[in-house]
Tab-separated table of C-alpha atoms and ligand atoms in Angstrom:
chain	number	residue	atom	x	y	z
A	478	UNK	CA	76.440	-91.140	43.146
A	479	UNK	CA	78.044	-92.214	40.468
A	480	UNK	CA	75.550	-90.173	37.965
A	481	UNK	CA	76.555	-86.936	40.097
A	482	UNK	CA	80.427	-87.489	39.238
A	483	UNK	CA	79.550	-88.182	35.966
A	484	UNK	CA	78.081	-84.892	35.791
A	485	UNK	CA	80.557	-83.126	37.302
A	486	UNK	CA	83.106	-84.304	34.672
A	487	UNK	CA	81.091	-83.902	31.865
A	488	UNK	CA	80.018	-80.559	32.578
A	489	UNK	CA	83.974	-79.944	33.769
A	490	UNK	CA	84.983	-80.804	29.741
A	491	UNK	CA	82.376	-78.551	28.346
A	492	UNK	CA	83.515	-75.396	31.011
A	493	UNK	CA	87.298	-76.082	30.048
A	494	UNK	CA	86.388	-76.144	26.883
A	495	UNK	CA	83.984	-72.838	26.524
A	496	UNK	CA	86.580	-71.381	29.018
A	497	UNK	CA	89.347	-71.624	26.730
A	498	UNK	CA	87.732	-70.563	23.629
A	499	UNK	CA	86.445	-67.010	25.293
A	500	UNK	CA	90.577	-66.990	26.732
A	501	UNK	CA	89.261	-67.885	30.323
A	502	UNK	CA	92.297	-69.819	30.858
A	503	UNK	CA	93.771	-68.050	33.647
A	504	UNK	CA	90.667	-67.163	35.076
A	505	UNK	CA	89.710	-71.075	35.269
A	506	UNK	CA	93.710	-72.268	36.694
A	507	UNK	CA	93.416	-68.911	39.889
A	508	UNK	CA	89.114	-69.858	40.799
A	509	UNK	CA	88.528	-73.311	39.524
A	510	UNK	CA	91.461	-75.352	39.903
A	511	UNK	CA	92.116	-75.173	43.802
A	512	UNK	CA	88.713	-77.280	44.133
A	513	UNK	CA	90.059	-79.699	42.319
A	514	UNK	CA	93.399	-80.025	43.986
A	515	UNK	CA	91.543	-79.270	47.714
A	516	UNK	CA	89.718	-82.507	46.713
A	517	UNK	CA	93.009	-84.540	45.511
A	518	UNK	CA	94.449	-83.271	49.010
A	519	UNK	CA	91.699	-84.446	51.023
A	520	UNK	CA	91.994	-88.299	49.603
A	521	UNK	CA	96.025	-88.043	49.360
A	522	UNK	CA	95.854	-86.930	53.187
A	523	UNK	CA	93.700	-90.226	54.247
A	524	UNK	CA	95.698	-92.395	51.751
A	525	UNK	CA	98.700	-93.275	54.050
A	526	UNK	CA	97.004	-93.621	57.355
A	527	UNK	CA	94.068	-95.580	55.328
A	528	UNK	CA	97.194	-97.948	54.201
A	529	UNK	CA	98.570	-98.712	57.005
A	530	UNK	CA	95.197	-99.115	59.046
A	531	UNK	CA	93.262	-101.345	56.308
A	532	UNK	CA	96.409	-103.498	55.625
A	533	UNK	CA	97.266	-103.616	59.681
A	534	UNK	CA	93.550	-104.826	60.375
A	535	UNK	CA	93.732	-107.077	57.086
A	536	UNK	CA	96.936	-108.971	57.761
A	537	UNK	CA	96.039	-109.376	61.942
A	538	UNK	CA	92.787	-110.631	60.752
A	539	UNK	CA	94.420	-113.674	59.254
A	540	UNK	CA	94.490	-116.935	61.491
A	541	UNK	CA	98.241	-117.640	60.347
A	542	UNK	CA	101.034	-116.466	58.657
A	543	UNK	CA	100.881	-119.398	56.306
A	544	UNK	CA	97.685	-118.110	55.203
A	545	UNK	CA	99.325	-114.559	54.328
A	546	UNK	CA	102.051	-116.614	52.762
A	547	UNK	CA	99.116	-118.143	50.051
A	548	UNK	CA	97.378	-115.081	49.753
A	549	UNK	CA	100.807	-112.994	48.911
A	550	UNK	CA	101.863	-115.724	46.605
A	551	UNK	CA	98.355	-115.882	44.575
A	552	UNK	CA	98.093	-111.933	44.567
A	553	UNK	CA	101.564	-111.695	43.170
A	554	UNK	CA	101.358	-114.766	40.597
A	555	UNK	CA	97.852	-112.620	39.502
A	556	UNK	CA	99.436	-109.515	39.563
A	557	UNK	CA	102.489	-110.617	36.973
A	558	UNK	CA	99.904	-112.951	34.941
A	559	UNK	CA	97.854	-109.608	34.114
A	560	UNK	CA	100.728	-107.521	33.335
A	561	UNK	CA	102.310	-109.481	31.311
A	562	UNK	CA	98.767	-110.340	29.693
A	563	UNK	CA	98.116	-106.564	29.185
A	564	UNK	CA	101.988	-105.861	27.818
A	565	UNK	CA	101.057	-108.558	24.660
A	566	UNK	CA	97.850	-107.064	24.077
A	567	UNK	CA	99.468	-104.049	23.824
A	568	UNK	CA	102.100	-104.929	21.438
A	569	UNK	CA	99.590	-106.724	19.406
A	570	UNK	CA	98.060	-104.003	18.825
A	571	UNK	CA	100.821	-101.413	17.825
A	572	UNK	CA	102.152	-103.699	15.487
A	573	UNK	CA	99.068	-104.828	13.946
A	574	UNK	CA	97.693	-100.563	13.735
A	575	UNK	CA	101.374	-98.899	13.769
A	576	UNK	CA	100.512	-95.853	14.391
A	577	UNK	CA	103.839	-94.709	14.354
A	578	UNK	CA	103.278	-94.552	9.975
A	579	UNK	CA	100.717	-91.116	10.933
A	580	UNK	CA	102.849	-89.162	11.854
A	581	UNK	CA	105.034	-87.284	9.243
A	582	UNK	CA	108.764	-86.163	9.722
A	583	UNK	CA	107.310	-82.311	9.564
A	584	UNK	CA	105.168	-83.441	12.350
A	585	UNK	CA	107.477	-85.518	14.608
A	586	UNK	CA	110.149	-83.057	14.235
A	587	UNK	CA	107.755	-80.113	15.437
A	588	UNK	CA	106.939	-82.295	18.970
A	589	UNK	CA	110.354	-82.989	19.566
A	590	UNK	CA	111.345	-79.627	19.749
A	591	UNK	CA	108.212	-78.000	21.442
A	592	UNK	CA	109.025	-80.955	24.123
A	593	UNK	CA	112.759	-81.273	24.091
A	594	UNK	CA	113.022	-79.473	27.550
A	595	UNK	CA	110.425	-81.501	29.538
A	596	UNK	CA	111.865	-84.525	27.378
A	597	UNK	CA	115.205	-83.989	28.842
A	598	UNK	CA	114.068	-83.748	32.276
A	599	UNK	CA	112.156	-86.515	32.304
A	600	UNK	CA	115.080	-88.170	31.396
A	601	UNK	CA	116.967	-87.048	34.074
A	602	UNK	CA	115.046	-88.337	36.917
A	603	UNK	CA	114.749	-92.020	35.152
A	604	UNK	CA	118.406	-92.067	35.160
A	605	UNK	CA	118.304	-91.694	38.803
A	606	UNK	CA	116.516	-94.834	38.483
A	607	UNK	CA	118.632	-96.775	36.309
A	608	UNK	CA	122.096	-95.461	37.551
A	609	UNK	CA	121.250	-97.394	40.721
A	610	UNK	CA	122.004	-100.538	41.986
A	611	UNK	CA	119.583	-103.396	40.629
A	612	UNK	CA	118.975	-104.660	44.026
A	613	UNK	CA	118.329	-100.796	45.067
A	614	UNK	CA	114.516	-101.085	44.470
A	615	UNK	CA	114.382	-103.591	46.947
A	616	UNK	CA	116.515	-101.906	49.781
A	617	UNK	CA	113.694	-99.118	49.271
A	618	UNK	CA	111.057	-101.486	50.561
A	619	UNK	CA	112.515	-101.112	53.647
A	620	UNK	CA	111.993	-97.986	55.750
A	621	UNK	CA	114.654	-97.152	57.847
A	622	UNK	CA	112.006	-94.951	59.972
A	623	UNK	CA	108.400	-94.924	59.360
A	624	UNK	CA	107.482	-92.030	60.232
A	625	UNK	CA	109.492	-90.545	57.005
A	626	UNK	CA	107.798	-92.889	55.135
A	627	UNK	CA	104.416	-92.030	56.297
A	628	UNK	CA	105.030	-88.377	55.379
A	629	UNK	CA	105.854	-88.951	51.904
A	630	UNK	CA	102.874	-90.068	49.434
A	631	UNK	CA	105.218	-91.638	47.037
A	632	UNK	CA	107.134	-94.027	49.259
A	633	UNK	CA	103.532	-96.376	49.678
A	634	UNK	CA	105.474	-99.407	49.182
A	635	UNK	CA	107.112	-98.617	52.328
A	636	UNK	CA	104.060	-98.347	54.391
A	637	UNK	CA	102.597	-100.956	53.175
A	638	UNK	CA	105.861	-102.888	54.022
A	639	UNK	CA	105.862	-101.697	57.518
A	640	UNK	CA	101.949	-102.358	57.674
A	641	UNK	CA	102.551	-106.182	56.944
A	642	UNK	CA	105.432	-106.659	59.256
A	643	UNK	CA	103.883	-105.180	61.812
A	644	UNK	CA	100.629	-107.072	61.113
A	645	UNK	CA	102.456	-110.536	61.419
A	646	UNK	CA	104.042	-109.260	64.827
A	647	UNK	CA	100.237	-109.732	65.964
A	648	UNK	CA	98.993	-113.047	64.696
A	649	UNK	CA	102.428	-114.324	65.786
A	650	UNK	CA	101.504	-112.766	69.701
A	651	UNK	CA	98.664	-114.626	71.255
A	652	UNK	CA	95.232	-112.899	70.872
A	653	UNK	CA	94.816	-110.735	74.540
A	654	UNK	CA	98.462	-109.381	74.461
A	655	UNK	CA	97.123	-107.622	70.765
A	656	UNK	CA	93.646	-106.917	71.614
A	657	UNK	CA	93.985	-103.143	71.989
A	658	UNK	CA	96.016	-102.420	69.148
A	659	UNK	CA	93.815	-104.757	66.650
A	660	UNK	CA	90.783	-102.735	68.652
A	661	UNK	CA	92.589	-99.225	67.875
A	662	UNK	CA	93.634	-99.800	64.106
A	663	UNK	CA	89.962	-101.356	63.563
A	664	UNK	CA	88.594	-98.423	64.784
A	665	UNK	CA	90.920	-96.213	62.627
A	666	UNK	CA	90.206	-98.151	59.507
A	667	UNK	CA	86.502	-97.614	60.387
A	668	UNK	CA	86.829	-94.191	60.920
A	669	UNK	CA	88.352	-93.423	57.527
A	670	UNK	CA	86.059	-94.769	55.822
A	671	UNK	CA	83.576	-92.414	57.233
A	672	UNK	CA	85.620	-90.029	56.256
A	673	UNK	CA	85.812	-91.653	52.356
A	674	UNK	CA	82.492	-91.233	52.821
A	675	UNK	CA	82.457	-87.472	53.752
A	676	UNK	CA	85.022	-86.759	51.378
A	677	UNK	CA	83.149	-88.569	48.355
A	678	UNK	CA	80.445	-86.056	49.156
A	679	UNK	CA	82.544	-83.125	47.214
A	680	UNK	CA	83.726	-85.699	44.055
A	681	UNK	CA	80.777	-84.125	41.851
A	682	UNK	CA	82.829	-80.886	42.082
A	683	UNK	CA	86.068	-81.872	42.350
A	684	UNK	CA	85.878	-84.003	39.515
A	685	UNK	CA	84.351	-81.205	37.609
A	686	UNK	CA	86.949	-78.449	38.842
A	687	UNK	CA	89.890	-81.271	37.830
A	688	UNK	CA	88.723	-81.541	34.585
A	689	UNK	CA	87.944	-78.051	33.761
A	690	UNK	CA	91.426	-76.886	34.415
A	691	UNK	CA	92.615	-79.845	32.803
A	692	UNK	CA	91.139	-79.038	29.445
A	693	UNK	CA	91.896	-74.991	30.014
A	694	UNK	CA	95.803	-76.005	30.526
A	695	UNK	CA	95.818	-78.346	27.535
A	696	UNK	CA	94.148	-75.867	25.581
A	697	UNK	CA	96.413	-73.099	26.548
A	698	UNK	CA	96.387	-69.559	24.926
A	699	UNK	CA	96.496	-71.749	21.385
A	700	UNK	CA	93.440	-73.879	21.883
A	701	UNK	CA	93.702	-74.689	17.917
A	702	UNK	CA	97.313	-75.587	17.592
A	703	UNK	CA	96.292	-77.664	21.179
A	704	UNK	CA	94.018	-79.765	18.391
A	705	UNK	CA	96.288	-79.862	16.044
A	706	UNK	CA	98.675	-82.079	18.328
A	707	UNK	CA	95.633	-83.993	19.142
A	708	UNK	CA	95.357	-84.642	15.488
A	709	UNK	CA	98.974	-86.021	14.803
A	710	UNK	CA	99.484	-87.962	17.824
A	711	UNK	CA	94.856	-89.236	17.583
A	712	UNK	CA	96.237	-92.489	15.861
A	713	UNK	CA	98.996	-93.516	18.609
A	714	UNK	CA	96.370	-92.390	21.192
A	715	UNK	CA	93.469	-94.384	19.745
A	716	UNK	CA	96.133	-97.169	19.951
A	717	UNK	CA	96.432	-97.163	23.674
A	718	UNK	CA	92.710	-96.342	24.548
A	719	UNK	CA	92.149	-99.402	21.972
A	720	UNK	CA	94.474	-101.775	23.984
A	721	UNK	CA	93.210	-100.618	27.582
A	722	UNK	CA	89.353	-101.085	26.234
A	723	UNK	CA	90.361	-104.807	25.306
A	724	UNK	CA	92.099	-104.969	29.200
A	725	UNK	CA	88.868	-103.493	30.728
A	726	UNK	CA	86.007	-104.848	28.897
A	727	UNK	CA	87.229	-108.053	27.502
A	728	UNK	CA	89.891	-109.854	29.635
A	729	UNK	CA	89.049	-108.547	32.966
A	730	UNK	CA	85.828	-109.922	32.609
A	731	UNK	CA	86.998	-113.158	31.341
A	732	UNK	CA	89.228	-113.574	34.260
A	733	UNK	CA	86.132	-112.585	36.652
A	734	UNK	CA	83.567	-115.157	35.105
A	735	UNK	CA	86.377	-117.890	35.024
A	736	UNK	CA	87.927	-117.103	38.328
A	737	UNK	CA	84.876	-116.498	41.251
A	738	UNK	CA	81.752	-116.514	38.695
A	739	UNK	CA	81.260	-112.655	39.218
A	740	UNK	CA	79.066	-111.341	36.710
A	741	UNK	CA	80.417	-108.208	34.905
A	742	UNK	CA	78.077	-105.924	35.277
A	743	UNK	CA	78.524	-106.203	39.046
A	744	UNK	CA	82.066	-105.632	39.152
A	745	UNK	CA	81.022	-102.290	37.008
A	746	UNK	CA	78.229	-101.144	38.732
A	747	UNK	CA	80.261	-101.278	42.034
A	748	UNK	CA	83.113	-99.777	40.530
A	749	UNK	CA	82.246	-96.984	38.420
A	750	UNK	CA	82.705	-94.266	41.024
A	751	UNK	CA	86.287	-95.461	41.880
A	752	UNK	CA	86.814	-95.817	38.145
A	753	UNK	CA	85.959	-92.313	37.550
A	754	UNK	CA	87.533	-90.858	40.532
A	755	UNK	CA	90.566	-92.686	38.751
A	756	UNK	CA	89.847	-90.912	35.458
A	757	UNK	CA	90.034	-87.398	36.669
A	758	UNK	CA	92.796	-87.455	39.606
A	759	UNK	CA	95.128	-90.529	37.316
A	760	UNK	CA	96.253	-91.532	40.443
A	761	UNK	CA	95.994	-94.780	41.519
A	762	UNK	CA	96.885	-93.688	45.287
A	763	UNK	CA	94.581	-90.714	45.639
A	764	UNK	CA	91.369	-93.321	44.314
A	765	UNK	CA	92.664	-96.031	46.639
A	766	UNK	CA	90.735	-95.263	49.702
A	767	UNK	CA	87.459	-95.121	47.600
A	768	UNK	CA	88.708	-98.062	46.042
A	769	UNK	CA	89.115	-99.682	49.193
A	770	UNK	CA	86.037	-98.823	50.248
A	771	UNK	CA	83.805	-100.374	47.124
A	772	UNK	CA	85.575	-103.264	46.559
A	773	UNK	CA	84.590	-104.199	50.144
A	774	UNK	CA	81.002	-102.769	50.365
A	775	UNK	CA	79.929	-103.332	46.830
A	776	UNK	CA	81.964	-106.155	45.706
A	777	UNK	CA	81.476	-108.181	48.537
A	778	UNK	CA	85.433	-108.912	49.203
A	779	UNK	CA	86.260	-109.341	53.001
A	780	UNK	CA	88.428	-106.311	54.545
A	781	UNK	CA	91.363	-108.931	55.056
A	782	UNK	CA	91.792	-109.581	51.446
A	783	UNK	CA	90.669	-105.952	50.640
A	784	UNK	CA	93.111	-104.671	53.150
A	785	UNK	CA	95.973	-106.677	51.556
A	786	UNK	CA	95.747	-106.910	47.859
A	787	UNK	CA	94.437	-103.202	47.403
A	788	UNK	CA	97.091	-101.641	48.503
A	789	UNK	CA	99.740	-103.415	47.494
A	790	UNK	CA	98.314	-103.464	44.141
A	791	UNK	CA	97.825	-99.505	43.832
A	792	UNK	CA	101.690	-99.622	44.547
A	793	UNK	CA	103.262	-102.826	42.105
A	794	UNK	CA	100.105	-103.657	39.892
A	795	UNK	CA	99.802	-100.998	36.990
A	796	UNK	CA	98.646	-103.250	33.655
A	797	UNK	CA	96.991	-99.998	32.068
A	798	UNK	CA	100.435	-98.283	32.506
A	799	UNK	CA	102.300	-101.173	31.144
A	800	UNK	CA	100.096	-101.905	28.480
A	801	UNK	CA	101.007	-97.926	27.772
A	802	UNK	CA	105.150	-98.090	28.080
A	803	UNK	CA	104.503	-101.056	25.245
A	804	UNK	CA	102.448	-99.174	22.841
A	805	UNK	CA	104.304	-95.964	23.316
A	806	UNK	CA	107.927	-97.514	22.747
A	807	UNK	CA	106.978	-99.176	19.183
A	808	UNK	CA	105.168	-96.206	18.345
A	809	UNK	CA	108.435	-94.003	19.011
A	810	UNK	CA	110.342	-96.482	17.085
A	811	UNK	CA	108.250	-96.882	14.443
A	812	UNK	CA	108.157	-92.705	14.157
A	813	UNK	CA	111.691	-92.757	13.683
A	814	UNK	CA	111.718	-95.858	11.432
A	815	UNK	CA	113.437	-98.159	13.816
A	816	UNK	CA	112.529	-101.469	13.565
A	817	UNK	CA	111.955	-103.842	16.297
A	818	UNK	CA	112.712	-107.380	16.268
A	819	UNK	CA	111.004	-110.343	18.251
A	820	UNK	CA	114.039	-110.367	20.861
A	821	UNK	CA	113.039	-106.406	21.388
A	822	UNK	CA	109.305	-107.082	21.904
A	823	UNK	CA	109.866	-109.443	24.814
A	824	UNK	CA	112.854	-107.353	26.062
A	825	UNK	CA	110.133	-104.631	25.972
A	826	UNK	CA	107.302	-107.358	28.008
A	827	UNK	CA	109.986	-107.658	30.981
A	828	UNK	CA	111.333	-104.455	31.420
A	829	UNK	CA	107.368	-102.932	30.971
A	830	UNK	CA	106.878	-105.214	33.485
A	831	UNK	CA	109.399	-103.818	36.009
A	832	UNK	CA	108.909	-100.509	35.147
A	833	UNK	CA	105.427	-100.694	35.795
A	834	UNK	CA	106.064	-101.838	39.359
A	835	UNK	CA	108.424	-99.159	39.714
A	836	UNK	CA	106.118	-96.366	38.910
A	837	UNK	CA	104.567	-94.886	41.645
A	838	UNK	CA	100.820	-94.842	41.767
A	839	UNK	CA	100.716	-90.642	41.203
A	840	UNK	CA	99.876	-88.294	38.008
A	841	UNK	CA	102.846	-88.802	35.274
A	842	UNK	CA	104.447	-91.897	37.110
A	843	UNK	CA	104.262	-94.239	34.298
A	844	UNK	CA	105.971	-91.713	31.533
A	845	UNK	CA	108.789	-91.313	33.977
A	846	UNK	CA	109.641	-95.167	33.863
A	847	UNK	CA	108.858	-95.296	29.554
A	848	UNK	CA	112.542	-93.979	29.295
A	849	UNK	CA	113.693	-97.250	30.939
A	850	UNK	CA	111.848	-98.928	28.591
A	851	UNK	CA	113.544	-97.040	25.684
A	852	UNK	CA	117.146	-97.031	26.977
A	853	UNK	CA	116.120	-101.261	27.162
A	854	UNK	CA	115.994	-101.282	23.394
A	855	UNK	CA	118.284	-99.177	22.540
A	856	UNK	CA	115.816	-95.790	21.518
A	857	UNK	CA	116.769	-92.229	22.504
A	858	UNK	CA	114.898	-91.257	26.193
A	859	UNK	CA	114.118	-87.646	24.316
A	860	UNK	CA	111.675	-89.728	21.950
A	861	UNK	CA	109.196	-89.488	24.954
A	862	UNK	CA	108.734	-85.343	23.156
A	863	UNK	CA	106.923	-87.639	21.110
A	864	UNK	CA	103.987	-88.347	22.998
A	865	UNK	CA	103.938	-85.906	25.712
A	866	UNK	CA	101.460	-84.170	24.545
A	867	UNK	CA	98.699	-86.322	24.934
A	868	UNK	CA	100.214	-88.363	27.832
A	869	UNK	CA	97.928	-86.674	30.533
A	870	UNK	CA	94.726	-87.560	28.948
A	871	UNK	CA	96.121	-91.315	28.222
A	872	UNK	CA	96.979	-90.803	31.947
A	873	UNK	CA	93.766	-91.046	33.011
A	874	UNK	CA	92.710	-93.835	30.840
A	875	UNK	CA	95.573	-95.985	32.081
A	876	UNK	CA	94.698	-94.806	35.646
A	877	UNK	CA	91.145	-96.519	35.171
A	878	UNK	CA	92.390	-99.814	33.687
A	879	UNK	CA	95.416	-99.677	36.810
A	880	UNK	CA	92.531	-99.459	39.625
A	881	UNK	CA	90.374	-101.781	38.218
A	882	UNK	CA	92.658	-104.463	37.833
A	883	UNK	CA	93.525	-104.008	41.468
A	884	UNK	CA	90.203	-104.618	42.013
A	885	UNK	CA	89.934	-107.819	39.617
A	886	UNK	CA	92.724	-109.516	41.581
A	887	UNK	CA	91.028	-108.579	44.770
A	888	UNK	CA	88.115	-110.464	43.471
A	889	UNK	CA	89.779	-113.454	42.591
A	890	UNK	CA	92.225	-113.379	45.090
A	891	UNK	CA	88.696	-113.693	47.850
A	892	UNK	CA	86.885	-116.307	46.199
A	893	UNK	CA	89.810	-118.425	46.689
A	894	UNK	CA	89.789	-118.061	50.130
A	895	UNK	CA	86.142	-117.867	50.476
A	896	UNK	CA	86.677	-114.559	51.125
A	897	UNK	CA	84.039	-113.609	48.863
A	898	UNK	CA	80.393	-112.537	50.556
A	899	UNK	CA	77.424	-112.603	49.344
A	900	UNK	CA	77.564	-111.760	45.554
A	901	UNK	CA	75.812	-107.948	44.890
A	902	UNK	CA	73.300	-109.699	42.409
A	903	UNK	CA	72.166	-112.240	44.686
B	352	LIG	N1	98.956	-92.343	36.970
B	352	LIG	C1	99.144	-93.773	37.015
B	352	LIG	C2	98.558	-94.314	38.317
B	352	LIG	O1	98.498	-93.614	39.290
B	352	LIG	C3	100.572	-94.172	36.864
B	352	LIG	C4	101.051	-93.771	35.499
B	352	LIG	O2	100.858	-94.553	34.564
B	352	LIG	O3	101.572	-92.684	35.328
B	352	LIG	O4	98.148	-95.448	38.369
């Protein structure tokens, strides 16, 4: 299958591209683009029940709660480890290829205008953020009805929430007071993932109708002045697709071998459709149920773990993103000639941290939560005109590295617990 997305997105670049250079733009964003977003629809509208169902039949499928209790505390302790991991790679990086020294004054002055607008909008909503209480982020956690929670995408963390409390309510019952309800969410987990199934049956052509509209709205009417951004912001961009490669394909793998012995090319092979799904929707909750669904039928990890980890981690655990709000802060420093000090670069490794679990697993999340990570060392949030250009392609990049680390930890996490089946290769 994974050939057929591959296809799809290939072929989706080249249309975008033709597309815009005959001025097919508009043609491409009123007949192409609804596939796309029909597809992104279809997984979005499974995600929340999925959620709730996977992590309901995960958490009852425990024998205790102290079990949950060592599986929560291991995915979480993995979860910082590999943020904070990704964070310094990042920052190694910058500094060592500062790409922020590209980019002349002509140049940076040019983005920040075209952008101010969006800049300043973008702004706005962080401060939302930030003008709340500290302890606010946690009081969100908490639905005060789930049913409003279940109708909004972006309040996951609340489901999921709700999903684990409720979950604990039936291994704390004895077994034949919960049998119908662990009979009725096992049955609506299963169902779902017939329906990932179904739905995975269109990704050849959504993926291609995501990315041809992608590239015919980058392009715009001005498909050469679309490069020319492209070409002052390529170093800063090659930065963060350089730091996410070493996440990926170096340290994920290292954790893998060292952690449950699973060869690499396994973890690929099972994940490459998820990872591409990932590429073209950058959202880690739209990919989640396919996610869901090959980390437990092709990496071999039990639907308890799966169930719990998964989700939890498309919500909190975002190491591409972080590894991004790094790289992008120095390099808007560095563009202005600001220079950072050591105390800055690990005031930037704890606030990338938090902002990364406060950035909701949807397209754009992550640049949203960079202005925190400004204001944290003292930069001006309108920098972020800067790199908004490219930030929807780096999007999808970081979206890959996000869900794949989720999948990691889910990995590890099992083969602690001998939750681990049969290894693919064996
Ligand atoms: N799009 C990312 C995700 O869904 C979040 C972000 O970095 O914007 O994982």
């Amino acid at each position: 299958m994974h050939l057929q997305i591959l296809t799809g997105l290939l072929l989706g670049v080249l249309f975008g591209i033709g597309s815009s250079a005959i001025g097919w733009n508009d043609w491409v964003v009123d007949w192409v683009k609804p596939f796309g977003t029909l597809f992104v629809n279809l997984l979005k509208l499974i995600a929340a029940p999925l959620v709730l169902a996977s992590l309901v039949v995960g958490v009852s499928g425990l024998s205790d709660v102290g079990k949950l209790s060592r599986l929560g505390g291991r995915t979480i302790a993995l979860y910082m480890s590999t943020t904070v991991l990704a964070i310094s790679i990042g920052l190694l990086v910058v500094n060592w290829a500062q790409p922020g020294q590209y980019i002349t004054p002509e140049q940076r002055d040019a983005l920040k205008e075209r952008f101010s607008s969006q800049a300043a909008s973008k702004a706005e909503t962080a401060k939302q953020v930030t003008e709340q209480s500290p302890l606010q982020p946690l009081v969100d956690t908490v639905p005060s009805n789930i049913f409003d929670a279940l109708t909004d995408n972006t309040q996951m963390l609340q489901v999921v929430f709700f999903a684990l409390f409720f979950g604990i309510g039936i291994i704390l019952l004895p077994r034949q007071k919960t049998v119908v309800v662990r009979d009725f969410f096992e049955s609506v987990n299963e169902i779902i993932l017939k329906l990932v199934e179904v739905i995975m049956k269109g990704a050849p052509l959504g993926v291609f109708a995501l990315l041809a509209s992608l590239v015919a709205d980058f392009a715009g009417d001005d498909p050469r002045a679309a490069l020319e951004l492209l070409k002052a912001l390529g170093a800063y961009a090659l930065t963060v697709v350089a730091g996410l490669a070493v996440v990926l394909f170096v340290v994920y793998p290292i954790f893998l071998w060292l952690g449950a012995r699973y060869p690499t090319a396994d973890f690929f092979r099972g994940m490459v459709p998820a990872q591409l799904l990932a590429f073209s929707t950058s959202s880690s909750n739209a990919t989640l149920p396919v996610t869901l669904e090959r980390v437990e039928q092709n990496l071999g990890v039990s639907g308890e773990v799966a169930g719990f980890v998964l989700p939890l981690g498309a919500t909190i655990n975002m190491d591409g993103t972080s590894l991004y709000q790094a790289v992008a802060t120095v390099f808007i420093a560095q563009a202005f000639g600001i220079p950072l000090d050591w105390g800055d670069q690990l005031t930037i490794v704890l606030t990338a941290t938090l902002a990364s679990i406060g950035s909701a697993g949807v397209p754009g999340a992550g640049m949203v939560m960079l202005v925190v990570v400004l204001e944290s060392v003292g930069l001006d949030p309108a920098g972020i005109a800067l790199i908004m250009a490219v930030d929807r392609i780096l999007d999808m990049a970081r979206t890959v590295v996000n869900v794949s680390g989720d999948a990691m930890v889910a990995v590890l996490v099992a083969r602690r617990s001998n939750d681990l089946s049969v290894l693919p290769s064996k």
